[in-house]
Amino acid sequence: MRFPVMIMEIPRMCMPSSDANREETDHLYASLDRSQAIHLRQGQYNNSSSIAAPSFRGFTQRRTLSNTVSRKMASDEDYMAFLNKANQDADEGRAAAAQSPGAQRTFKTADEGSELPKSIAEVCRGAFYVSEADEPFKGVSLKWTGEGGLPDEVEFAKLINHWDAENAQIDIMDPVDWDSQGEYGNVIDAVREATRGNDVRVYRVARDLTRAEYWVISRDDEGGRIVGVKALGIES
């Protein structure tokens, strides 16, 4: 015949905890049967575990915050490395451009003793070509008696004393394509007026990888020359 096991629940506040009362605690456990002692031990273990849990959660939170900060710092360092690399590439590009054949050379814009037409001289006083830098327009007046209207790419390169006329990078454009936004209508009109309505063309002359000059040119039949304006564009 089995007898029910009586489980005694001892209040924690009454349990001895100091070294001086350790013998009294041992005597208390000795007076209980095995199942009662195990139950009492489990209760103490559960109480201690519930107290330690917040400390573990606090540790986890601190560790998560630390990982987040570390990732943010790594992301900032990657971004700064990217910016430094971009600046370095830009500096190297400018240095290479400065060392290119066309960096220090200038093109011929006027023959000795030639005068600019009035309309061109006036427009050059306040006109600027806008790119990465605002560059002023300068007048052009060069002798030209060739047949067929305006010079082709090689002929134009020779007129302006390009250092490599046969291989010069020159593109001839329609003024509408060059000034698609209508910003330089007054410049184009001044050149056309100077040649009494003759055709106007734009010559794009590359100087190096980041710079090109734009020459807005028309033919002056009476003066046996080409006239117009030119400006530098920065296109890095």
Backbone as CSV, one residue per row, in Angstrom:
resi,resn,N_x,N_y,N_z,CA_x,CA_y,CA_z,C_x,C_y,C_z
1,MET,0.848,-1.186,0.000,0.000,0.000,0.000,0.884,1.236,0.000
2,ARG,0.602,2.164,-0.947,1.417,3.372,-1.047,0.809,4.497,-0.235
3,PHE,1.679,5.221,0.404,1.235,6.388,1.164,1.568,7.647,0.385
4,PRO,0.693,8.586,0.346,1.000,9.841,-0.397,2.191,10.561,0.210
5,VAL,2.981,11.126,-0.714,4.172,11.851,-0.276,3.779,13.264,0.096
6,MET,4.108,13.674,1.264,3.810,15.020,1.742,4.960,15.950,1.362
7,ILE,4.647,16.976,0.613,5.674,17.920,0.166,5.599,19.151,1.030
8,MET,6.674,19.406,1.672,6.734,20.583,2.536,7.326,21.751,1.763
9,GLU,6.697,22.856,1.841,7.184,24.067,1.163,7.717,25.016,2.203
10,ILE,8.989,25.197,2.182,9.650,26.020,3.187,9.854,27.412,2.625
11,PRO,9.385,28.425,3.236,9.579,29.810,2.728,11.056,30.136,2.623
12,ARG,11.425,30.826,1.505,12.829,31.162,1.271,13.355,32.087,2.346
13,MET,12.533,32.970,2.853,13.002,33.933,3.847,13.374,33.251,5.157
14,CYS,12.850,32.002,5.323,13.153,31.315,6.577,14.345,30.403,6.456
15,MET,14.829,30.222,5.234,15.934,29.284,5.033,17.239,29.940,5.412
16,PRO,18.041,29.245,6.214,19.340,29.801,6.611,20.252,29.906,5.408
17,SER,21.055,30.964,5.343,21.959,31.148,4.212,23.376,31.441,4.636
18,SER,23.617,31.742,5.890,24.968,32.078,6.320,25.721,30.811,6.688
19,ASP,27.060,30.964,6.721,27.897,29.817,7.097,27.603,29.362,8.515
20,ALA,27.207,30.278,9.386,26.961,29.924,10.798,25.780,28.991,10.941
21,ASN,24.823,29.070,9.978,23.614,28.237,10.095,23.628,27.060,9.128
22,ARG,24.796,26.761,8.521,24.857,25.677,7.549,24.486,24.336,8.165
23,GLU,24.908,24.089,9.424,24.582,22.821,10.077,23.082,22.688,10.249
24,GLU,22.415,23.803,10.562,20.960,23.761,10.728,20.281,23.416,9.408
25,THR,20.820,23.917,8.276,20.261,23.589,6.958,20.426,22.118,6.656
26,ASP,21.620,21.600,6.894,21.863,20.174,6.654,20.930,19.319,7.490
27,HIS,20.698,19.733,8.732,19.803,18.969,9.600,18.382,18.993,9.047
28,LEU,17.989,20.136,8.464,16.648,20.241,7.890,16.477,19.285,6.732
29,TYR,17.476,19.226,5.811,17.392,18.300,4.685,17.414,16.857,5.148
30,ALA,18.150,16.580,6.217,18.234,15.206,6.731,16.901,14.745,7.281
31,SER,16.087,15.668,7.776,14.798,15.296,8.356,13.745,15.018,7.299
32,LEU,14.024,15.392,6.008,13.077,15.152,4.922,13.404,13.857,4.222
33,ASP,12.355,13.232,3.620,12.667,12.049,2.819,13.240,12.515,1.482
34,ARG,13.654,11.571,0.617,14.401,11.881,-0.615,13.588,12.743,-1.571
35,SER,12.314,12.399,-1.793,11.491,13.155,-2.746,11.251,14.580,-2.278
36,GLN,11.086,14.769,-0.985,10.874,16.117,-0.470,12.129,16.972,-0.638
37,ALA,13.279,16.381,-0.391,14.544,17.119,-0.542,14.778,17.541,-1.982
38,ILE,14.476,16.600,-2.936,14.662,16.928,-4.360,13.762,18.077,-4.771
39,HIS,12.517,18.025,-4.311,11.565,19.090,-4.646,12.035,20.439,-4.119
40,LEU,12.562,20.435,-2.909,13.050,21.678,-2.320,14.251,22.216,-3.077
41,ARG,15.172,21.329,-3.501,16.350,21.744,-4.268,15.933,22.364,-5.610
42,GLN,14.946,21.725,-6.288,14.492,22.249,-7.575,13.896,23.643,-7.439
43,GLY,13.166,23.850,-6.341,12.598,25.182,-6.122,13.658,26.239,-5.980
44,GLN,14.746,25.902,-5.267,15.841,26.868,-5.123,16.530,27.130,-6.466
45,TYR,16.687,26.063,-7.269,17.354,26.217,-8.571,16.537,27.115,-9.502
46,ASN,15.219,26.872,-9.533,14.351,27.682,-10.400,14.373,29.144,-10.001
47,ASN,14.378,29.406,-8.693,14.412,30.796,-8.224,15.696,31.485,-8.634
48,SER,16.823,30.773,-8.498,18.117,31.372,-8.864,18.208,31.600,-10.353
49,SER,17.606,30.678,-11.193,17.659,30.842,-12.646,16.865,32.053,-13.085
50,SER,15.692,32.252,-12.447,14.864,33.397,-12.843,15.524,34.708,-12.506
51,ILE,16.372,34.727,-11.514,17.074,35.961,-11.147,18.213,36.242,-12.114
52,ALA,18.899,35.188,-12.609,20.073,35.382,-13.473,19.690,35.756,-14.891
53,ALA,18.455,35.439,-15.321,18.062,35.667,-16.712,18.217,37.105,-17.170
54,PRO,17.769,38.094,-16.379,17.918,39.483,-16.860,19.352,39.855,-17.153
55,SER,20.276,39.336,-16.385,21.683,39.650,-16.621,22.121,39.125,-17.974
56,PHE,21.627,37.904,-18.362,21.990,37.335,-19.652,21.393,38.154,-20.798
57,ARG,20.126,38.570,-20.605,19.505,39.399,-21.639,20.245,40.720,-21.807
58,GLY,20.676,41.300,-20.708,21.435,42.546,-20.793,22.724,42.356,-21.563
59,PHE,23.355,41.206,-21.352,24.592,40.915,-22.076,24.319,40.790,-23.574
60,THR,23.185,40.096,-23.904,22.833,39.929,-25.315,22.561,41.271,-25.977
61,GLN,21.853,42.144,-25.271,21.560,43.465,-25.823,22.828,44.270,-26.047
62,ARG,23.741,44.205,-25.085,25.002,44.950,-25.249,25.797,44.402,-26.430
63,ARG,25.762,43.067,-26.577,26.514,42.466,-27.673,25.908,42.853,-29.026
64,THR,24.551,42.853,-29.125,23.885,43.258,-30.364,24.204,44.704,-30.713
65,LEU,24.165,45.594,-29.711,24.505,46.998,-29.939,25.942,47.138,-30.403
66,SER,26.830,46.358,-29.811,28.241,46.418,-30.203,28.420,45.983,-31.648
67,ASN,27.702,44.911,-32.062,27.799,44.447,-33.441,27.267,45.488,-34.415
68,THR,26.154,46.159,-34.039,25.579,47.195,-34.900,26.548,48.356,-35.089
69,VAL,27.168,48.788,-34.002,28.143,49.881,-34.077,29.329,49.478,-34.940
70,SER,29.777,48.218,-34.804,30.922,47.754,-35.590,30.594,47.760,-37.077
71,ARG,29.361,47.283,-37.417,28.978,47.284,-38.824,28.886,48.698,-39.371
72,LYS,28.350,49.634,-38.579,28.248,51.030,-39.018,29.627,51.630,-39.248
73,MET,30.555,51.338,-38.344,31.909,51.866,-38.510,32.546,51.300,-39.770
74,ALA,32.324,49.994,-40.022,32.887,49.383,-41.225,32.286,50.009,-42.471
75,SER,30.963,50.287,-42.444,30.307,50.917,-43.585,30.860,52.320,-43.828
76,ASP,31.071,53.103,-42.783,31.641,54.451,-42.917,33.046,54.399,-43.496
77,GLU,33.827,53.413,-43.046,35.199,53.290,-43.548,35.203,52.934,-45.029
78,ASP,34.274,52.054,-45.453,34.184,51.705,-46.869,33.809,52.925,-47.703
79,TYR,32.884,53.747,-47.188,32.449,54.936,-47.922,33.590,55.937,-48.070
80,MET,34.351,56.140,-46.995,35.483,57.063,-47.058,36.543,56.549,-48.020
81,ALA,36.746,55.221,-48.025,37.716,54.641,-48.954,37.276,54.877,-50.395
82,PHE,35.959,54.770,-50.647,35.429,55.019,-51.987,35.660,56.473,-52.408
83,LEU,35.381,57.420,-51.497,35.584,58.835,-51.812,37.051,59.142,-52.078
84,ASN,37.929,58.587,-51.260,39.359,58.828,-51.447,39.832,58.290,-52.787
85,LYS,39.304,57.111,-53.184,39.691,56.527,-54.468,39.198,57.398,-55.621
86,ALA,37.968,57.906,-55.514,37.423,58.761,-56.571,38.234,60.047,-56.709
87,ASN,38.604,60.647,-55.581,39.415,61.871,-55.622,40.790,61.600,-56.210
88,GLN,41.348,60.440,-55.863,42.662,60.083,-56.397,42.599,59.912,-57.912
89,ASP,41.538,59.243,-58.409,41.390,59.055,-59.852,41.238,60.399,-60.566
90,ALA,40.469,61.315,-59.954,40.287,62.635,-60.568,41.605,63.401,-60.620
91,ASP,42.380,63.324,-59.536,43.676,64.009,-59.502,44.621,63.428,-60.550
92,GLU,44.608,62.103,-60.685,45.472,61.470,-61.681,45.050,61.856,-63.093
93,GLY,43.722,61.978,-63.306,43.236,62.390,-64.622,43.674,63.805,-64.974
94,ARG,43.596,64.706,-63.982,44.045,66.086,-64.229,45.546,66.147,-64.467
95,ALA,46.289,65.332,-63.731,47.742,65.316,-63.915,48.104,64.801,-65.300
96,ALA,47.389,63.753,-65.742,47.654,63.207,-67.075,47.301,64.222,-68.155
97,ALA,46.194,64.948,-67.942,45.800,65.968,-68.915,46.828,67.086,-68.985
98,ALA,47.381,67.446,-67.835,48.372,68.524,-67.803,49.652,68.133,-68.527
99,GLN,49.937,66.817,-68.606,51.150,66.345,-69.253,50.937,65.991,-70.724
100,SER,49.696,66.096,-71.215,49.404,65.736,-72.597,49.970,66.798,-73.543
101,PRO,50.144,66.449,-74.847,50.745,67.393,-75.798,50.010,68.720,-75.907
102,GLY,48.681,68.710,-75.748,47.929,69.942,-75.934,47.723,70.764,-74.692
103,ALA,48.321,70.335,-73.569,48.038,71.005,-72.302,48.488,72.463,-72.306
104,GLN,49.688,72.738,-72.814,50.251,74.080,-72.727,50.234,74.825,-74.068
105,ARG,49.767,74.174,-75.118,49.791,74.809,-76.431,48.501,75.580,-76.689
106,THR,48.620,76.618,-77.484,47.453,77.423,-77.842,47.251,77.377,-79.352
107,PHE,46.013,77.524,-79.765,45.698,77.534,-81.186,45.701,78.969,-81.713
108,LYS,45.968,79.084,-82.964,45.950,80.389,-83.624,44.505,80.823,-83.834
109,THR,44.202,82.063,-83.441,42.833,82.571,-83.584,42.728,83.761,-84.539
110,ALA,43.842,84.411,-84.825,43.772,85.600,-85.690,45.094,85.798,-86.419
111,ASP,44.988,86.231,-87.646,46.186,86.601,-88.392,46.614,88.005,-87.990
112,GLU,47.898,88.267,-88.153,48.437,89.570,-87.761,47.772,90.690,-88.565
113,GLY,47.338,91.715,-87.854,46.736,92.876,-88.498,45.258,92.731,-88.817
114,SER,44.664,91.566,-88.566,43.240,91.378,-88.883,42.368,91.999,-87.794
115,GLU,41.194,92.471,-88.194,40.262,93.073,-87.253,38.992,92.232,-87.172
116,LEU,38.411,92.196,-85.993,37.171,91.452,-85.807,35.990,92.262,-86.316
117,PRO,35.024,91.631,-86.941,33.782,92.331,-87.290,33.126,92.893,-86.036
118,LYS,32.397,93.979,-86.194,31.823,94.678,-85.048,30.895,93.789,-84.222
119,SER,30.044,93.034,-84.876,29.079,92.206,-84.143,29.777,91.158,-83.277
120,ILE,30.892,90.624,-83.773,31.634,89.612,-83.014,32.366,90.252,-81.842
121,ALA,32.986,91.393,-82.071,33.694,92.083,-80.992,32.742,92.423,-79.847
122,GLU,31.522,92.826,-80.193,30.557,93.203,-79.160,30.069,91.995,-78.358
123,VAL,29.772,90.892,-79.027,29.241,89.732,-78.307,30.292,89.109,-77.394
124,CYS,31.562,89.255,-77.743,32.631,88.667,-76.922,32.839,89.406,-75.600
125,ARG,32.264,90.579,-75.467,32.470,91.360,-74.245,31.772,90.751,-73.037
126,GLY,30.695,90.025,-73.264,29.972,89.487,-72.102,29.492,88.065,-72.262
127,ALA,29.994,87.338,-73.258,29.529,85.973,-73.508,30.503,84.955,-72.916
128,PHE,29.945,83.947,-72.254,30.750,82.884,-71.653,30.172,81.524,-72.036
129,TYR,31.068,80.575,-72.259,30.634,79.192,-72.497,30.623,78.472,-71.155
130,VAL,29.486,77.879,-70.808,29.305,77.273,-69.491,29.480,75.761,-69.577
131,SER,30.460,75.247,-68.841,30.654,73.801,-68.675,31.007,73.593,-67.212
132,GLU,32.059,72.860,-66.923,32.511,72.756,-65.534,33.239,74.018,-65.090
133,ALA,33.530,74.877,-66.042,34.094,76.204,-65.759,33.507,77.170,-66.782
134,ASP,33.326,78.409,-66.390,32.808,79.429,-67.310,33.982,80.071,-68.040
135,GLU,34.041,79.840,-69.358,35.147,80.359,-70.156,34.622,81.409,-71.134
136,PRO,35.341,82.524,-71.283,34.881,83.586,-72.191,35.036,83.189,-73.655
137,PHE,34.152,83.704,-74.479,34.305,83.549,-75.928,35.343,84.556,-76.422
138,LYS,36.174,84.096,-77.359,37.200,84.951,-77.955,36.980,85.019,-79.461
139,GLY,37.303,86.178,-80.051,37.085,86.373,-81.478,38.065,85.594,-82.344
140,VAL,37.611,85.228,-83.555,38.424,84.470,-84.515,38.380,85.189,-85.867
141,SER,39.554,85.347,-86.478,39.643,85.928,-87.816,40.881,85.357,-88.503
142,LEU,40.670,84.417,-89.450,41.772,83.727,-90.120,41.561,83.750,-91.639
143,LYS,42.643,84.011,-92.367,42.565,84.048,-93.828,42.184,82.672,-94.378
144,TRP,41.226,82.701,-95.306,40.782,81.439,-95.914,40.179,81.738,-97.290
145,THR,40.797,81.156,-98.307,40.326,81.366,-99.682,39.979,80.046,-100.355
146,GLY,39.870,79.018,-99.566,39.573,77.701,-100.133,38.198,77.632,-100.758
147,GLU,38.053,76.741,-101.723,36.785,76.577,-102.417,35.864,75.637,-101.634
148,GLY,34.584,75.776,-101.914,33.630,74.846,-101.307,33.121,75.282,-99.959
149,GLY,33.196,76.565,-99.659,32.637,77.028,-98.399,33.636,76.969,-97.261
150,LEU,33.251,76.324,-96.173,34.088,76.265,-94.976,35.099,75.119,-95.060
151,PRO,36.211,75.222,-94.323,37.240,74.172,-94.360,36.751,72.865,-93.743
152,ASP,37.350,71.745,-94.210,37.057,70.460,-93.583,37.910,70.300,-92.328
153,GLU,37.888,69.111,-91.730,38.571,68.913,-90.446,40.081,69.146,-90.535
154,VAL,40.720,68.562,-91.540,42.176,68.694,-91.659,42.555,70.119,-92.033
155,GLU,41.822,70.727,-92.951,42.097,72.113,-93.343,41.951,73.057,-92.151
156,PHE,40.927,72.825,-91.353,40.736,73.681,-90.182,41.865,73.485,-89.173
157,ALA,42.298,72.235,-88.980,43.403,71.962,-88.057,44.662,72.705,-88.483
158,LYS,44.906,72.778,-89.777,46.080,73.499,-90.264,45.918,75.009,-90.080
159,LEU,44.700,75.522,-90.261,44.464,76.957,-90.094,44.763,77.422,-88.670
160,ILE,44.425,76.604,-87.703,44.612,77.017,-86.302,45.963,76.546,-85.750
161,ASN,46.811,76.009,-86.633,48.149,75.531,-86.240,48.087,74.405,-85.195
162,HIS,47.236,73.413,-85.470,47.184,72.243,-84.586,48.513,71.503,-84.668
163,TRP,48.981,70.970,-83.528,50.286,70.308,-83.475,50.308,68.974,-84.224
164,ASP,49.131,68.406,-84.540,49.062,67.146,-85.289,47.831,67.207,-86.191
165,ALA,47.921,68.043,-87.220,46.751,68.357,-88.038,46.125,67.127,-88.682
166,GLU,46.939,66.215,-89.157,46.409,65.041,-89.853,45.629,64.113,-88.925
167,ASN,45.963,64.119,-87.661,45.312,63.220,-86.702,44.496,63.960,-85.646
168,ALA,44.234,65.221,-85.879,43.486,66.011,-84.895,42.067,65.462,-84.729
169,GLN,41.596,65.487,-83.499,40.230,65.040,-83.202,39.287,66.241,-83.330
170,ILE,38.706,66.381,-84.515,37.824,67.511,-84.810,36.490,66.993,-85.335
171,ASP,35.414,67.522,-84.775,34.061,67.195,-85.234,33.379,68.484,-85.684
172,ILE,32.688,68.414,-86.821,31.951,69.568,-87.336,30.467,69.351,-87.050
173,MET,29.845,70.330,-86.372,28.455,70.193,-85.940,27.596,71.327,-86.465
174,ASP,26.318,71.047,-86.556,25.346,72.090,-86.850,25.124,72.905,-85.575
175,PRO,24.966,74.224,-85.676,24.757,75.046,-84.475,23.565,74.604,-83.632
176,VAL,22.510,74.087,-84.284,21.330,73.642,-83.535,21.665,72.446,-82.650
177,ASP,22.503,71.551,-83.148,22.912,70.392,-82.346,23.827,70.813,-81.203
178,TRP,24.700,71.748,-81.472,25.615,72.212,-80.426,24.869,72.992,-79.349
179,ASP,23.953,73.848,-79.757,23.206,74.690,-78.811,21.749,74.226,-78.755
180,SER,21.542,72.988,-78.328,20.191,72.411,-78.309,19.277,73.095,-77.296
181,GLN,19.852,73.749,-76.278,19.049,74.433,-75.261,18.827,75.914,-75.572
182,GLY,19.404,76.388,-76.663,19.213,77.785,-77.044,19.924,78.782,-76.150
183,GLU,21.039,78.383,-75.546,21.755,79.278,-74.626,22.649,80.281,-75.347
184,TYR,23.072,79.954,-76.568,24.068,80.789,-77.249,23.532,81.339,-78.573
185,GLY,22.233,81.597,-78.608,21.637,82.151,-79.821,22.236,83.487,-80.210
186,ASN,22.562,84.321,-79.218,23.140,85.638,-79.522,24.529,85.506,-80.132
187,VAL,25.275,84.481,-79.708,26.611,84.251,-80.264,26.506,83.809,-81.722
188,ILE,25.621,82.862,-81.983,25.439,82.365,-83.352,24.939,83.482,-84.268
189,ASP,24.008,84.275,-83.783,23.475,85.381,-84.593,24.553,86.418,-84.902
190,ALA,25.442,86.683,-83.943,26.510,87.666,-84.167,27.468,87.193,-85.251
191,VAL,27.773,85.896,-85.256,28.671,85.347,-86.282,27.986,85.382,-87.648
192,ARG,26.714,85.033,-87.693,25.981,85.051,-88.967,25.856,86.482,-89.500
193,GLU,25.644,87.429,-88.614,25.544,88.833,-89.032,26.862,89.326,-89.624
194,ALA,27.972,88.872,-89.036,29.289,89.326,-89.510,29.587,88.862,-90.923
195,THR,28.941,87.786,-91.371,29.194,87.252,-92.720,27.968,87.401,-93.621
196,ARG,27.071,88.306,-93.228,25.890,88.640,-94.037,25.025,87.411,-94.336
197,GLY,24.831,86.602,-93.316,23.895,85.486,-93.440,24.460,84.187,-93.951
198,ASN,25.759,84.071,-94.070,26.335,82.805,-94.535,26.154,81.699,-93.487
199,ASP,26.342,80.475,-93.938,26.196,79.326,-93.047,27.178,79.400,-91.877
200,VAL,26.711,78.915,-90.743,27.543,78.855,-89.538,27.732,77.389,-89.153
201,ARG,28.939,77.044,-88.785,29.239,75.692,-88.318,30.040,75.771,-87.019
202,VAL,29.941,74.695,-86.231,30.677,74.607,-84.964,31.713,73.499,-85.089
203,TYR,32.962,73.849,-84.850,34.066,72.880,-84.880,34.449,72.547,-83.434
204,ARG,34.321,71.291,-83.098,34.765,70.840,-81.766,36.169,70.273,-81.906
205,VAL,37.130,70.909,-81.239,38.536,70.506,-81.319,38.967,69.976,-79.950
206,ALA,39.260,68.694,-79.863,39.679,68.097,-78.587,41.118,68.485,-78.284
207,ARG,41.338,68.925,-77.054,42.696,69.236,-76.617,43.305,68.054,-75.868
208,ASP,42.532,67.452,-74.988,42.971,66.275,-74.238,41.719,65.535,-73.780
209,LEU,41.861,64.678,-72.784,40.742,63.844,-72.356,39.619,64.633,-71.696
210,THR,39.926,65.769,-71.129,38.918,66.512,-70.363,38.631,67.910,-70.909
211,ARG,39.277,68.310,-71.986,39.085,69.670,-72.497,38.885,69.656,-74.010
212,ALA,37.988,70.507,-74.461,37.747,70.668,-75.895,37.382,72.121,-76.160
213,GLU,37.754,72.604,-77.337,37.411,73.968,-77.729,36.298,73.929,-78.774
214,TYR,35.384,74.882,-78.644,34.271,74.997,-79.589,34.436,76.290,-80.383
215,TRP,34.544,76.130,-81.702,34.737,77.251,-82.604,33.461,77.445,-83.423
216,VAL,32.823,78.593,-83.251,31.605,78.922,-84.006,32.045,79.791,-85.188
217,ILE,32.003,79.225,-86.397,32.691,79.818,-87.546,31.743,80.014,-88.736
218,SER,31.999,81.103,-89.483,31.323,81.344,-90.759,32.334,81.962,-91.733
219,ARG,31.970,81.972,-93.015,32.907,82.458,-94.033,32.550,83.873,-94.474
220,ASP,33.571,84.741,-94.422,33.424,86.123,-94.884,33.966,86.196,-96.304
221,ASP,33.066,86.162,-97.292,33.493,86.113,-98.695,34.238,87.375,-99.110
222,GLU,33.779,88.526,-98.660,34.411,89.780,-99.070,35.813,89.920,-98.485
223,GLY,35.996,89.457,-97.264,37.310,89.607,-96.644,38.259,88.454,-96.911
224,GLY,37.773,87.397,-97.575,38.628,86.245,-97.857,39.135,85.588,-96.576
225,ARG,38.229,85.355,-95.655,38.623,84.797,-94.361,37.444,84.060,-93.709
226,ILE,37.752,83.383,-92.618,36.699,82.841,-91.766,36.723,83.634,-90.463
227,VAL,35.547,83.904,-89.944,35.441,84.669,-88.703,34.469,83.961,-87.760
228,GLY,34.571,84.320,-86.500,33.665,83.730,-85.514,34.199,83.899,-84.104
229,VAL,33.834,82.953,-83.248,34.281,82.969,-81.850,34.664,81.551,-81.448
230,LYS,35.405,81.452,-80.351,35.743,80.124,-79.811,35.827,80.221,-78.293
231,ALA,35.566,79.081,-77.636,35.619,79.022,-76.172,36.034,77.621,-75.746
232,LEU,36.616,77.552,-74.563,37.085,76.275,-74.014,35.995,75.633,-73.164
233,GLY,35.824,74.323,-73.322,34.889,73.565,-72.495,35.634,72.540,-71.655
234,ILE,35.274,72.453,-70.371,35.864,71.463,-69.466,34.861,70.328,-69.320
235,GLU,35.253,69.114,-69.686,34.320,67.983,-69.743,34.929,66.746,-69.096
236,SER,35.249,66.830,-67.816,35.872,65.696,-67.125,34.822,64.674,-66.735
